[in-house]
PDB file of C-alpha atoms in Angstrom:
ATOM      1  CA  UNK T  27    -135.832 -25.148 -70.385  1.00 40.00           C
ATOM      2  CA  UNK T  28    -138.239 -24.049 -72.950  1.00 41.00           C
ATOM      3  CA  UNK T  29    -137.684 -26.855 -75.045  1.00 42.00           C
ATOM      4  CA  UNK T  30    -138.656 -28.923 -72.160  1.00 41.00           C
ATOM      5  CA  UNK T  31    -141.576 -27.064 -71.821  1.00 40.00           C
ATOM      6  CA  UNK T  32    -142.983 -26.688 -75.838  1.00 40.00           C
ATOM      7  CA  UNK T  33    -142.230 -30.416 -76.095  1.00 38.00           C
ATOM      8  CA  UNK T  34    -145.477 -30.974 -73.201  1.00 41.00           C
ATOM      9  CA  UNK T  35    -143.196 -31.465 -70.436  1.00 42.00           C
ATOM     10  CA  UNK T  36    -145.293 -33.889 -67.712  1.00 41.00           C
ATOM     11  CA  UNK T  37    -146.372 -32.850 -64.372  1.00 43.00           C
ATOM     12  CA  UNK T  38    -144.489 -34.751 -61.775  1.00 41.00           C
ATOM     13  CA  UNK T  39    -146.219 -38.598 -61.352  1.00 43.00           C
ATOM     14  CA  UNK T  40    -147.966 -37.889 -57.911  1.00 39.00           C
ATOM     15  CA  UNK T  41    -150.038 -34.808 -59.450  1.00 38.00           C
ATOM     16  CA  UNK T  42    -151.546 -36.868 -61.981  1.00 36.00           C
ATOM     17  CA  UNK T  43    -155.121 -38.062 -61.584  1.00 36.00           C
ATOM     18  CA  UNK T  44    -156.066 -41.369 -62.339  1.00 39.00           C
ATOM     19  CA  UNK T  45    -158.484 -42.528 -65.182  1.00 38.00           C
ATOM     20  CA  UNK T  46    -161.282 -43.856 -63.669  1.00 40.00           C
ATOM     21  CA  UNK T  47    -161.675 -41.213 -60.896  1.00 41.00           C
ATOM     22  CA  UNK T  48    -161.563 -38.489 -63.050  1.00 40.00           C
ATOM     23  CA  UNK T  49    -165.127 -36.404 -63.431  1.00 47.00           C
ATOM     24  CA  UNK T  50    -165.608 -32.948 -64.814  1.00 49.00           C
ATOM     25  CA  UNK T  51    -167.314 -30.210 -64.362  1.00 54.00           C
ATOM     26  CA  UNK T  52    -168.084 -26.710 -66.228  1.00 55.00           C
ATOM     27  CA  UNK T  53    -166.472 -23.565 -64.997  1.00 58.00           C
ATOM     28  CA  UNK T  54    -168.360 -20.322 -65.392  1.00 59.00           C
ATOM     29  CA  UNK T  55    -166.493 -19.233 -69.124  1.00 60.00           C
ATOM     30  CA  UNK T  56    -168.521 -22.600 -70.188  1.00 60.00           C
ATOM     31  CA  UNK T  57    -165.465 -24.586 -70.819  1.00 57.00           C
ATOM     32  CA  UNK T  58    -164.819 -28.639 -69.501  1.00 57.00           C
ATOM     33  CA  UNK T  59    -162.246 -28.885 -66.191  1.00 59.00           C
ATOM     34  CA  UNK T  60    -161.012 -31.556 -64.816  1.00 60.00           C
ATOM     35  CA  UNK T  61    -160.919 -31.536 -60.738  1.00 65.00           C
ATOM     36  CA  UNK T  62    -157.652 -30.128 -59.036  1.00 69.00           C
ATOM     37  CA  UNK T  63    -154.670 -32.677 -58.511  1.00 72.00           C
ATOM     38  CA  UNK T  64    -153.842 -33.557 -55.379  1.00 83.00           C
ATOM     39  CA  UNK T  65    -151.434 -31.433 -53.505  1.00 83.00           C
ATOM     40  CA  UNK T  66    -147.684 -31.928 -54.583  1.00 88.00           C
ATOM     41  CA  UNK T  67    -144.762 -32.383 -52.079  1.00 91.00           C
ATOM     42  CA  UNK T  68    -142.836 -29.469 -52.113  1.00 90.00           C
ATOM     43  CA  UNK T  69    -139.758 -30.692 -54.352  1.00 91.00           C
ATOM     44  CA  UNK T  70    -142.457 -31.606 -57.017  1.00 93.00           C
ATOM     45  CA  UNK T  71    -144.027 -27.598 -55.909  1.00 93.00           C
ATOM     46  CA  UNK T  72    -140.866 -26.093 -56.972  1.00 93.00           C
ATOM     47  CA  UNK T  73    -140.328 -28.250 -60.265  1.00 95.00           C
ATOM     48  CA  UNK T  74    -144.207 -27.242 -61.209  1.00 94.00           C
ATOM     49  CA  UNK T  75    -143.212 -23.809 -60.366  1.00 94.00           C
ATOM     50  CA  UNK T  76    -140.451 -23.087 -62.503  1.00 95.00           C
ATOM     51  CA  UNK T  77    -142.501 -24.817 -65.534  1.00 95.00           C
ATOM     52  CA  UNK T  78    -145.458 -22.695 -64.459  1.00 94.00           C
ATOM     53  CA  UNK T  79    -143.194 -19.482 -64.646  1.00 95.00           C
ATOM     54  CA  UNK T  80    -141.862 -20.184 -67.771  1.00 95.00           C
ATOM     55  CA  UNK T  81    -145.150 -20.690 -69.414  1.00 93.00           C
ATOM     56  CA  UNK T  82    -146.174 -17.485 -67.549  1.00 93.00           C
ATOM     57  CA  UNK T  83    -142.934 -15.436 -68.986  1.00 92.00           C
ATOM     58  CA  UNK T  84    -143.737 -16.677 -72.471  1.00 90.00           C
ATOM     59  CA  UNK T  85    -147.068 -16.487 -72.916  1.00 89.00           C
ATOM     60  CA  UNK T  86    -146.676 -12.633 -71.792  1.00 88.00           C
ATOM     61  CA  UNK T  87    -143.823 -12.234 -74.002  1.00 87.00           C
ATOM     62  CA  UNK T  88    -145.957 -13.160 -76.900  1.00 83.00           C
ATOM     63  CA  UNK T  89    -148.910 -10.531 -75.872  1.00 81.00           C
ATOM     64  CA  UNK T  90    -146.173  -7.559 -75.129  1.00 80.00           C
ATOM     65  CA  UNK T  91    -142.569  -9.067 -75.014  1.00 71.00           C
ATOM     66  CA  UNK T  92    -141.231  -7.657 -78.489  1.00 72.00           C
ATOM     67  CA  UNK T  93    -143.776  -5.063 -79.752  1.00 68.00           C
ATOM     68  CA  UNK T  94    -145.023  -7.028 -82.475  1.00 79.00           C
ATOM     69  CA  UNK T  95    -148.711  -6.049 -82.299  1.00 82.00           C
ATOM     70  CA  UNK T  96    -150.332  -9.776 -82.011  1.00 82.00           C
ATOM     71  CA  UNK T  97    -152.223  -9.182 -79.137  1.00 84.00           C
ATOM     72  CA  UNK T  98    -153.342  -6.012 -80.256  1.00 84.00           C
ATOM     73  CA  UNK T  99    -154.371  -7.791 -83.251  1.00 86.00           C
ATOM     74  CA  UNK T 100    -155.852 -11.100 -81.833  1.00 87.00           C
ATOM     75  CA  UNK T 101    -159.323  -9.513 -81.090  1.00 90.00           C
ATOM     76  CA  UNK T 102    -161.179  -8.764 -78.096  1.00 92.00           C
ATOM     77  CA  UNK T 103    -162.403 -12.544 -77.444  1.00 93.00           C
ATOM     78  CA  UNK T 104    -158.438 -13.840 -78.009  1.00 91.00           C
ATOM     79  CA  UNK T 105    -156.692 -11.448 -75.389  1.00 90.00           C
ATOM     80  CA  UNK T 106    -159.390 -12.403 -72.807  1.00 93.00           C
ATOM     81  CA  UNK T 107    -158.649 -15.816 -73.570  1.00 93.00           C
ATOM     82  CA  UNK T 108    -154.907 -14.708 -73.092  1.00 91.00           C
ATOM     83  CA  UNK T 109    -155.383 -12.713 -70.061  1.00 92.00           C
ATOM     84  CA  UNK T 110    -157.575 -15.488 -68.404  1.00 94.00           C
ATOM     85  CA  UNK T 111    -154.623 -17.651 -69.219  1.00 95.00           C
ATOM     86  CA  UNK T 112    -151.795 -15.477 -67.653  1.00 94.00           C
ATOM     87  CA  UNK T 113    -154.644 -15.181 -64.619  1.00 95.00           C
ATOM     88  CA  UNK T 114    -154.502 -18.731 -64.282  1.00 96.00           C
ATOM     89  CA  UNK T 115    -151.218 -19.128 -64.499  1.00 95.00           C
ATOM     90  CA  UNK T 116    -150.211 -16.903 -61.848  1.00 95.00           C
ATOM     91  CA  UNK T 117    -152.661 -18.431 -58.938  1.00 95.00           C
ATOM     92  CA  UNK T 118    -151.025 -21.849 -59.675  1.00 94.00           C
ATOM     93  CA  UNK T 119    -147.865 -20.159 -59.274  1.00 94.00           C
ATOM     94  CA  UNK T 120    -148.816 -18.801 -56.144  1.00 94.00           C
ATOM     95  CA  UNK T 121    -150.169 -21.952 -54.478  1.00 93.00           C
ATOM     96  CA  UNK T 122    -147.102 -23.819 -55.666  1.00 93.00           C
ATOM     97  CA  UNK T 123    -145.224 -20.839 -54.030  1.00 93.00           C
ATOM     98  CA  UNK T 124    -147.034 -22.079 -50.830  1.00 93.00           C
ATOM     99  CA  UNK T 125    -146.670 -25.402 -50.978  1.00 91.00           C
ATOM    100  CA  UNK T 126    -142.622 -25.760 -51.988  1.00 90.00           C
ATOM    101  CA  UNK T 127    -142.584 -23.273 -48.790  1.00 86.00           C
ATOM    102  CA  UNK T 128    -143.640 -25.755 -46.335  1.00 64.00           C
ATOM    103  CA  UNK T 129    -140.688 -28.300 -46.945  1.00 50.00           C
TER     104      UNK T 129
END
């Protein structure tokens, strides 16, 4: 699975946006975002999930996992970055939680 995932595993084909429709817009940290995908069924929910977990899972295990000090180290303006991450990771979770629910 993690393979999958490091080698930029896609997002199912219906959650992709299209070139020509897609505008952006600046989020309050000052950074470029793209508007949300359309809502996935729920079979393409669950497979977003479990990639959205995984990223989740390893992107904590890197900031605390082993007790290797790196996030400790990284500086005040890197674990925000990480912690916005993780934050960000877990709402999409969530809504993906909701949506594989309703199938």
């Amino acid at each position: 699975m993690a393979k999958r995932i490091m080698a930029g595993r896609s997002t199912p084909q219906s959650s992709r946006r299209g070139g020509s429709n897609s505008s952006t817009t600046t989020n309050t940290r000052g950074t470029t975002t793209k508007p949300t995908a359309p809502t996935p069924t729920p079979d393409e929910a669950r497979e977003l999930l479990e990639i959205k977990l995984a990223q989740l899972n390893s992107l904590l295990w890197c900031c605390y996992g082993d007790g290797n000090g790196w996030f400790e180290e990284a500086g005040e303006k890197h674990r925000d970055n990480m912690l916005w991450i993780a934050a960000d990771l877990a709402r999409e979770a969530e809504m993906l939680l909701e949506v594989s629910g309703r199938g």
